Coordinates of C-alpha atoms in Angstrom, one line a residue:
M1 CA 7.0 18.1 0.3
V2 CA 10.2 17.5 2.2
V3 CA 10.1 15.3 5.3
A4 CA 13.2 14.8 7.5
L5 CA 13.7 12.0 10.0
L6 CA 15.5 13.1 13.1
F7 CA 18.1 10.7 14.4
L8 CA 21.5 10.9 16.2
G9 CA 24.6 9.6 14.4
C10 CA 26.1 10.5 11.1
A11 CA 27.2 7.2 9.5
P12 CA 26.9 7.4 5.7
A13 CA 23.5 6.4 4.3
P14 CA 22.4 4.1 7.1
R15 CA 19.0 2.2 7.1
P16 CA 16.5 3.7 9.5
S17 CA 16.7 0.6 11.6
E18 CA 20.5 1.2 12.1
M19 CA 20.2 4.8 13.0
G20 CA 20.4 6.2 16.6
E21 CA 17.7 7.6 18.8
P22 CA 15.6 10.5 17.6
V23 CA 17.0 13.9 18.5
P24 CA 14.9 15.7 21.1
A25 CA 13.1 18.8 19.8
P26 CA 15.4 21.9 20.3
G27 CA 12.4 24.1 21.0
L28 CA 10.1 26.1 18.8
R29 CA 12.6 28.2 16.9
G30 CA 12.0 27.8 13.2
A31 CA 8.9 25.7 13.6
A32 CA 5.9 26.5 11.4
E33 CA 3.0 28.2 13.0
S34 CA 0.7 25.5 11.5
I35 CA 0.9 22.4 9.4
T36 CA -1.5 20.3 7.4
I37 CA -1.8 16.5 7.7
V38 CA -3.7 14.3 5.3
A39 CA -4.6 10.7 6.1
S40 CA -6.3 8.0 4.0
G41 CA -7.8 4.6 4.1
D42 CA -6.8 1.0 3.8
V43 CA -4.5 0.0 0.9
L44 CA -5.6 -3.6 0.2
I45 CA -4.7 -5.1 -3.2
H46 CA -6.9 -8.0 -4.2
Q47 CA -5.6 -10.3 -6.9
G48 CA -7.4 -11.0 -10.2
G49 CA -9.5 -7.9 -10.2
V50 CA -9.6 -4.7 -12.2
L51 CA -6.9 -2.9 -10.3
V52 CA -4.3 -5.5 -10.8
R53 CA -5.2 -6.1 -14.5
Q54 CA -4.9 -2.4 -15.2
A55 CA -1.7 -2.1 -13.3
A56 CA -0.2 -5.1 -15.2
A57 CA -1.2 -3.5 -18.6
A58 CA 0.3 -0.1 -17.6
G59 CA 3.4 -1.9 -16.2
R60 CA 4.0 -3.7 -19.5
Q61 CA 4.1 -0.3 -21.3
K62 CA 6.5 1.2 -18.7
G63 CA 8.6 -2.0 -18.2
T64 CA 8.0 -1.9 -14.5
G65 CA 5.9 -5.1 -14.1
Y66 CA 3.0 -3.2 -12.5
D67 CA 2.1 0.5 -12.5
F68 CA -0.5 1.7 -10.0
D69 CA 0.2 5.4 -10.6
P70 CA -3.1 6.0 -12.6
V71 CA -5.1 4.8 -9.6
Y72 CA -3.8 7.9 -7.7
A73 CA -3.7 10.4 -10.5
Q74 CA -6.8 12.3 -9.5
I75 CA -6.1 12.7 -5.8
A76 CA -2.3 13.1 -5.9
P77 CA -2.5 16.9 -6.0
L78 CA -4.4 16.9 -2.7
V79 CA -2.0 14.5 -1.1
R80 CA 1.1 16.4 -2.3
D81 CA -0.4 19.7 -1.1
A82 CA -0.3 18.5 2.6
D83 CA 2.8 19.0 4.7
L84 CA 2.5 15.4 5.9
A85 CA 0.6 12.6 4.1
I86 CA -0.1 9.3 5.9
C87 CA -1.2 6.0 4.3
H88 CA -2.2 2.7 5.8
L89 CA -0.4 -0.3 4.1
E90 CA -2.5 -3.2 5.3
T91 CA -0.7 -6.1 3.7
P92 CA 2.8 -7.5 3.2
L93 CA 4.6 -6.8 -0.1
A94 CA 5.8 -9.7 -2.3
P95 CA 9.0 -9.8 -4.4
A96 CA 8.8 -7.8 -7.6
H97 CA 7.8 -10.7 -9.7
G98 CA 5.7 -12.6 -7.2
P99 CA 4.2 -14.9 -6.3
F100 CA 1.3 -12.7 -5.4
T101 CA -1.6 -13.7 -3.1
G102 CA -4.9 -12.1 -2.1
Y103 CA -7.5 -12.8 0.5
P104 CA -7.2 -14.4 3.1
T105 CA -3.4 -14.2 3.3
F106 CA -2.0 -11.3 1.3
S107 CA 1.3 -10.8 -0.4
V108 CA 0.9 -8.1 -3.0
Q109 CA 2.6 -6.2 -5.8
P110 CA 5.4 -4.0 -4.3
Q111 CA 4.9 -1.5 -7.1
I112 CA 2.0 -0.1 -5.1
V113 CA 4.7 1.6 -3.0
D114 CA 6.0 3.5 -6.1
A115 CA 2.4 4.8 -6.6
L116 CA 2.0 5.9 -3.0
R117 CA 5.3 7.7 -3.0
A118 CA 4.6 9.3 -6.4
A119 CA 1.2 10.5 -5.1
G120 CA 3.0 12.3 -2.2
Y121 CA 2.7 10.0 0.8
D122 CA 5.4 10.4 3.4
T123 CA 4.7 7.6 5.9
C124 CA 2.6 4.5 6.3
S125 CA 1.2 2.7 9.3
T126 CA 1.9 -1.1 8.9
A127 CA 0.3 -2.7 11.9
S128 CA -2.8 -4.6 10.8
N129 CA -4.4 -8.0 11.1
H130 CA -2.6 -9.0 7.9
T131 CA 0.9 -7.9 8.8
L132 CA 2.2 -11.4 9.3
D133 CA 0.3 -13.0 6.3
A134 CA 3.7 -13.7 4.7
G135 CA 5.5 -14.5 7.9
F136 CA 8.4 -12.6 9.4
A137 CA 10.3 -12.8 6.1
G138 CA 7.4 -11.0 4.4
L139 CA 7.4 -8.4 7.2
T140 CA 11.1 -7.6 6.8
R141 CA 10.8 -7.6 3.0
T142 CA 8.0 -5.1 3.2
L143 CA 10.1 -2.8 5.4
D144 CA 13.1 -3.2 3.1
I145 CA 11.0 -2.1 0.1
L146 CA 9.5 0.9 2.0
D147 CA 13.0 2.0 3.0
A148 CA 14.3 1.6 -0.5
K149 CA 11.5 3.9 -1.8
Q150 CA 12.0 6.3 1.1
L151 CA 8.4 5.8 2.4
R152 CA 8.6 5.9 6.2
H153 CA 6.8 3.4 8.3
T154 CA 5.9 2.2 11.8
G155 CA 3.9 -0.5 13.4
S156 CA 6.0 -3.5 12.4
F157 CA 9.7 -4.0 13.0
R158 CA 12.9 -5.9 12.1
T159 CA 14.4 -5.7 15.6
E160 CA 13.4 -5.1 19.2
A161 CA 15.5 -1.9 19.1
D162 CA 13.5 -0.7 16.2
S163 CA 10.2 -1.4 18.0
R164 CA 11.3 1.0 20.9
R165 CA 12.5 3.8 18.6
P166 CA 9.8 6.4 17.9
L167 CA 9.1 7.4 14.3
L168 CA 9.8 11.1 14.5
L169 CA 9.4 13.3 11.5
D170 CA 10.5 16.9 11.0
I171 CA 7.6 18.7 9.2
R172 CA 8.6 22.3 8.5
G173 CA 10.4 22.4 11.8
V174 CA 7.6 20.7 13.7
K175 CA 8.4 17.3 15.3
V176 CA 5.6 14.9 14.5
A177 CA 5.5 11.3 15.7
Q178 CA 3.3 8.4 14.4
I179 CA 2.5 5.3 16.3
S180 CA 0.7 2.3 14.8
W181 CA -1.1 -0.6 16.5
T182 CA -3.5 -3.5 15.6
Y183 CA -6.0 -5.4 17.6
G184 CA -4.8 -8.8 16.3
L185 CA -3.1 -10.9 13.6
N186 CA -5.9 -13.2 12.4
G187 CA -4.7 -15.9 14.7
I188 CA -1.2 -16.0 13.2
P189 CA 1.3 -16.2 16.1
K190 CA 4.1 -13.8 16.4
P191 CA 7.5 -15.4 15.5
E192 CA 9.1 -17.1 18.5
G193 CA 11.4 -14.7 20.3
K194 CA 10.1 -11.8 18.2
E195 CA 7.1 -10.7 20.2
W196 CA 8.1 -7.1 19.3
A197 CA 7.7 -7.7 15.5
V198 CA 4.2 -6.2 15.4
N199 CA 2.4 -3.8 17.8
V200 CA -0.6 -5.7 19.0
F201 CA -3.0 -4.7 21.8
D202 CA -5.9 -6.5 23.4
A203 CA -9.2 -4.9 22.3
G204 CA -11.6 -6.6 24.6
P205 CA -11.7 -4.6 26.7
P206 CA -9.1 -2.3 25.2
D207 CA -5.7 -2.3 26.9
L208 CA -4.1 0.9 25.7
S209 CA -1.0 0.7 27.9
G210 CA 1.3 -0.1 25.0
L211 CA -0.1 2.7 22.8
L212 CA 0.2 5.2 25.7
T213 CA 3.7 4.1 26.4
D214 CA 4.7 4.6 22.8
A215 CA 3.1 8.1 22.8
A216 CA 4.9 9.1 26.0
R217 CA 8.2 7.8 24.6
A218 CA 7.6 9.9 21.5
R219 CA 7.0 13.0 23.6
R220 CA 10.2 12.4 25.5
A221 CA 12.0 12.1 22.2
G222 CA 10.8 15.6 21.3
A223 CA 7.5 15.1 19.5
Q224 CA 5.3 18.1 19.5
I225 CA 2.4 16.2 17.8
V226 CA 1.6 12.5 18.2
I227 CA -0.7 10.7 15.8
A228 CA -2.0 7.3 16.6
S229 CA -3.0 4.9 13.8
V230 CA -5.3 2.2 15.2
H231 CA -6.4 -0.9 13.3
C232 CA -9.5 -2.2 15.0
C233 CA -12.3 -3.5 15.5
T234 CA -15.5 -4.7 13.7
E235 CA -15.6 -4.9 9.9
Y236 CA -18.4 -3.5 7.6
T237 CA -20.2 -1.4 10.2
H238 CA -20.5 2.3 9.8
D239 CA -21.0 3.0 13.5
P240 CA -18.0 2.6 15.9
G241 CA -18.5 -0.1 18.5
P242 CA -17.9 0.2 22.2
A243 CA -14.3 -0.8 22.0
Q244 CA -13.6 1.9 19.4
L245 CA -15.3 4.5 21.5
D246 CA -13.2 3.4 24.5
I247 CA -10.0 3.5 22.5
A248 CA -10.7 7.0 21.2
R249 CA -11.6 8.3 24.7
G250 CA -8.6 6.6 26.3
L251 CA -6.1 7.9 23.7
L252 CA -7.5 11.4 23.4
G253 CA -7.8 11.7 27.1
S254 CA -4.0 11.5 27.3
P255 CA -2.0 14.7 26.9
D256 CA 0.4 12.7 24.8
V257 CA -1.9 11.9 21.8
D258 CA -3.2 14.6 19.5
L259 CA -5.0 12.7 16.7
V260 CA -6.4 9.2 16.2
L261 CA -6.8 7.6 12.7
G262 CA -9.0 4.5 12.5
H263 CA -8.7 1.5 10.1
H264 CA -10.0 -2.0 9.5
A265 CA -13.8 -1.4 9.1
H266 CA -13.4 -1.3 5.3
V267 CA -16.3 1.2 5.3
V268 CA -16.3 4.9 6.3
Q269 CA -17.0 5.7 9.9
P270 CA -17.7 9.1 11.6
F271 CA -15.4 11.8 12.9
E272 CA -15.7 12.9 16.5
R273 CA -14.1 15.7 18.6
I274 CA -13.1 14.5 22.0
N275 CA -11.3 16.7 24.6
G276 CA -10.7 19.3 21.8
K277 CA -9.0 16.6 19.7
W278 CA -10.2 14.6 16.7
V279 CA -10.7 10.9 15.8
I280 CA -11.8 9.5 12.5
Y281 CA -13.1 6.1 13.5
G282 CA -12.8 4.6 10.0
L283 CA -11.2 5.9 6.8
G284 CA -12.6 3.2 4.6
N285 CA -10.9 1.4 1.8
Q286 CA -8.7 3.7 -0.3
V287 CA -7.8 0.8 -2.6
A288 CA -9.6 -2.6 -2.5
E289 CA -12.1 -4.7 -4.4
Q290 CA -14.5 -6.2 -2.0
G291 CA -17.6 -6.1 -4.2
R292 CA -19.9 -3.9 -2.2
G293 CA -20.7 -0.3 -2.7
P294 CA -19.8 1.1 0.8
T295 CA -16.4 -0.8 0.7
E296 CA -15.5 1.3 -2.3
D297 CA -16.0 4.6 -0.4
S298 CA -13.3 6.4 1.5
L299 CA -12.0 9.8 2.2
L300 CA -9.0 12.0 2.7
A301 CA -9.0 13.3 6.2
R302 CA -7.2 16.6 6.4
F303 CA -6.2 18.3 9.7
T304 CA -4.6 21.7 10.3
L305 CA -2.7 21.9 13.5
T306 CA -1.7 25.3 14.8
R307 CA 0.7 26.4 17.6
G308 CA -1.0 28.1 20.5
P309 CA 0.4 30.7 23.0
D310 CA 1.5 27.8 25.2
G311 CA 3.6 26.3 22.4
R312 CA 1.4 23.3 22.0
Y313 CA -0.1 22.3 18.6
T314 CA -3.9 21.7 18.5
T315 CA -6.2 20.9 15.6
T316 CA -7.8 24.2 14.4
K317 CA -9.4 22.7 11.3
A318 CA -10.8 19.2 10.4
E319 CA -11.8 18.5 6.9
A320 CA -13.1 15.5 4.9
I321 CA -12.7 15.0 1.2
P322 CA -15.0 12.1 0.1
T323 CA -13.5 9.6 -2.4
W324 CA -14.5 6.5 -4.3
I325 CA -12.5 3.8 -6.0
Q326 CA -13.9 3.7 -9.5
L327 CA -13.6 0.2 -10.9
S328 CA -15.8 0.4 -14.0
G329 CA -16.9 3.0 -16.6
G330 CA -13.4 4.2 -17.2
P331 CA -9.9 3.8 -15.9
A332 CA -9.7 2.4 -12.3
T333 CA -8.9 5.4 -10.2
I334 CA -9.6 7.1 -6.9
V335 CA -12.2 9.8 -7.6
N336 CA -12.8 13.0 -5.6
T337 CA -16.5 12.6 -5.5
A338 CA -17.2 16.1 -4.4
V339 CA -15.9 17.1 -7.8
G340 CA -17.1 13.9 -9.7
R341 CA -20.7 14.3 -8.7
D342 CA -20.9 17.5 -10.7
D343 CA -18.9 16.3 -13.7
T344 CA -21.3 16.2 -16.6
T345 CA -18.7 14.6 -18.9
T346 CA -18.4 11.3 -17.0
P347 CA -20.8 8.4 -17.4
Q348 CA -20.2 7.6 -13.7
R349 CA -21.6 10.9 -12.4
S350 CA -24.5 9.2 -10.7
A351 CA -22.2 6.6 -9.0
H352 CA -19.9 9.5 -7.8
A353 CA -22.9 11.3 -6.4
A354 CA -24.2 8.1 -4.7
S355 CA -20.8 7.5 -3.1
Y356 CA -20.5 11.1 -2.0
Q357 CA -23.8 11.0 -0.3
R358 CA -23.1 7.7 1.5
V359 CA -19.9 9.2 2.9
V360 CA -21.5 12.4 4.0
D361 CA -24.4 10.6 5.6
V362 CA -21.9 8.7 7.8
L363 CA -19.4 11.3 8.7
N364 CA -21.8 13.3 10.9
R365 CA -23.3 10.4 12.9
R366 CA -21.5 11.5 16.0
G367 CA -22.1 15.3 15.6
A368 CA -18.9 16.1 13.7
L369 CA -20.4 18.9 11.6
R370 CA -21.6 20.7 14.8
Q371 CA -18.2 20.1 16.3
G372 CA -16.4 21.8 13.4
L373 CA -15.9 19.3 10.6
T374 CA -16.0 20.7 7.1
I375 CA -16.7 18.5 4.0
T376 CA -15.0 19.8 1.0
G377 CA -13.6 18.8 -2.4
S378 CA -10.5 20.9 -2.6

């Protein structure tokens, strides 16, 4: 898939942070009638586990230090098939040869970005409670690595000017903006004089003014679709809490926000349709090793947005593809469990089926199937 960033200015090969303001959308001429967007769960690399050991072994063979490509091999075709694929990079990236750290303050293998890019991801949200685990230096290093790999990003910033510049993507002629905010930073203070370094909002009760300002700014810059990635609120619970419900209603009650993607729970949470627009409250862990069954469950959320007679894009199809991070019984990989549960050749078939059922049981807790959600494997 080809994604173009829209910026003014024509200096040779500038970094995104050095480019000008996004070009306002010139209208609907040439814009696709519909586009598909895929979003996925938290990318959270724990040290000392199966994933890192496998990546180290594969990296030795390729001479890359670490190689996470096999983790994404099964789902990559689904990711690449979307017009826009969105990941959530929850942690800072370390230098190529480390040192690497895991919970509670992460600084992880940067080769995970190679795997994300190879799988087909176009942009990542980076605002999370771990964004400053490695300080401002870790934040800027992370953005430098993402830029070098041409994986777009928003939610954390090198400069104040960057923080005010919408991420605006050209997706088959449709101008799509992404905003990314987190409820907190695990008590780590923002760098002095750099309060803009990470987008943080108060979740109790939710103060959405910053998010709505960002969404309105993106619209003024020409965005025809605005996606909000929100990292909040309570971990390890399948049901969204009051703050999450308020966030979804507040954002989807605005004409400036079209879709809300939820992160942080580390387990799957439901879909819901609000004001004709969709929220997935929690996408689960795409990549993590937290030692509990539900924390290994996730999904690819896929949305089709179609242009109406008024020129606005609305979601005409919402789909969920359940996945599971397989950590034993074969190579560590993200499994499409809708397919894996019927695979008689794998010894993990029963585990695939159990994960699939856990995810399906959660997704409809707020009536999503009645509201139009489809659960699929393709």
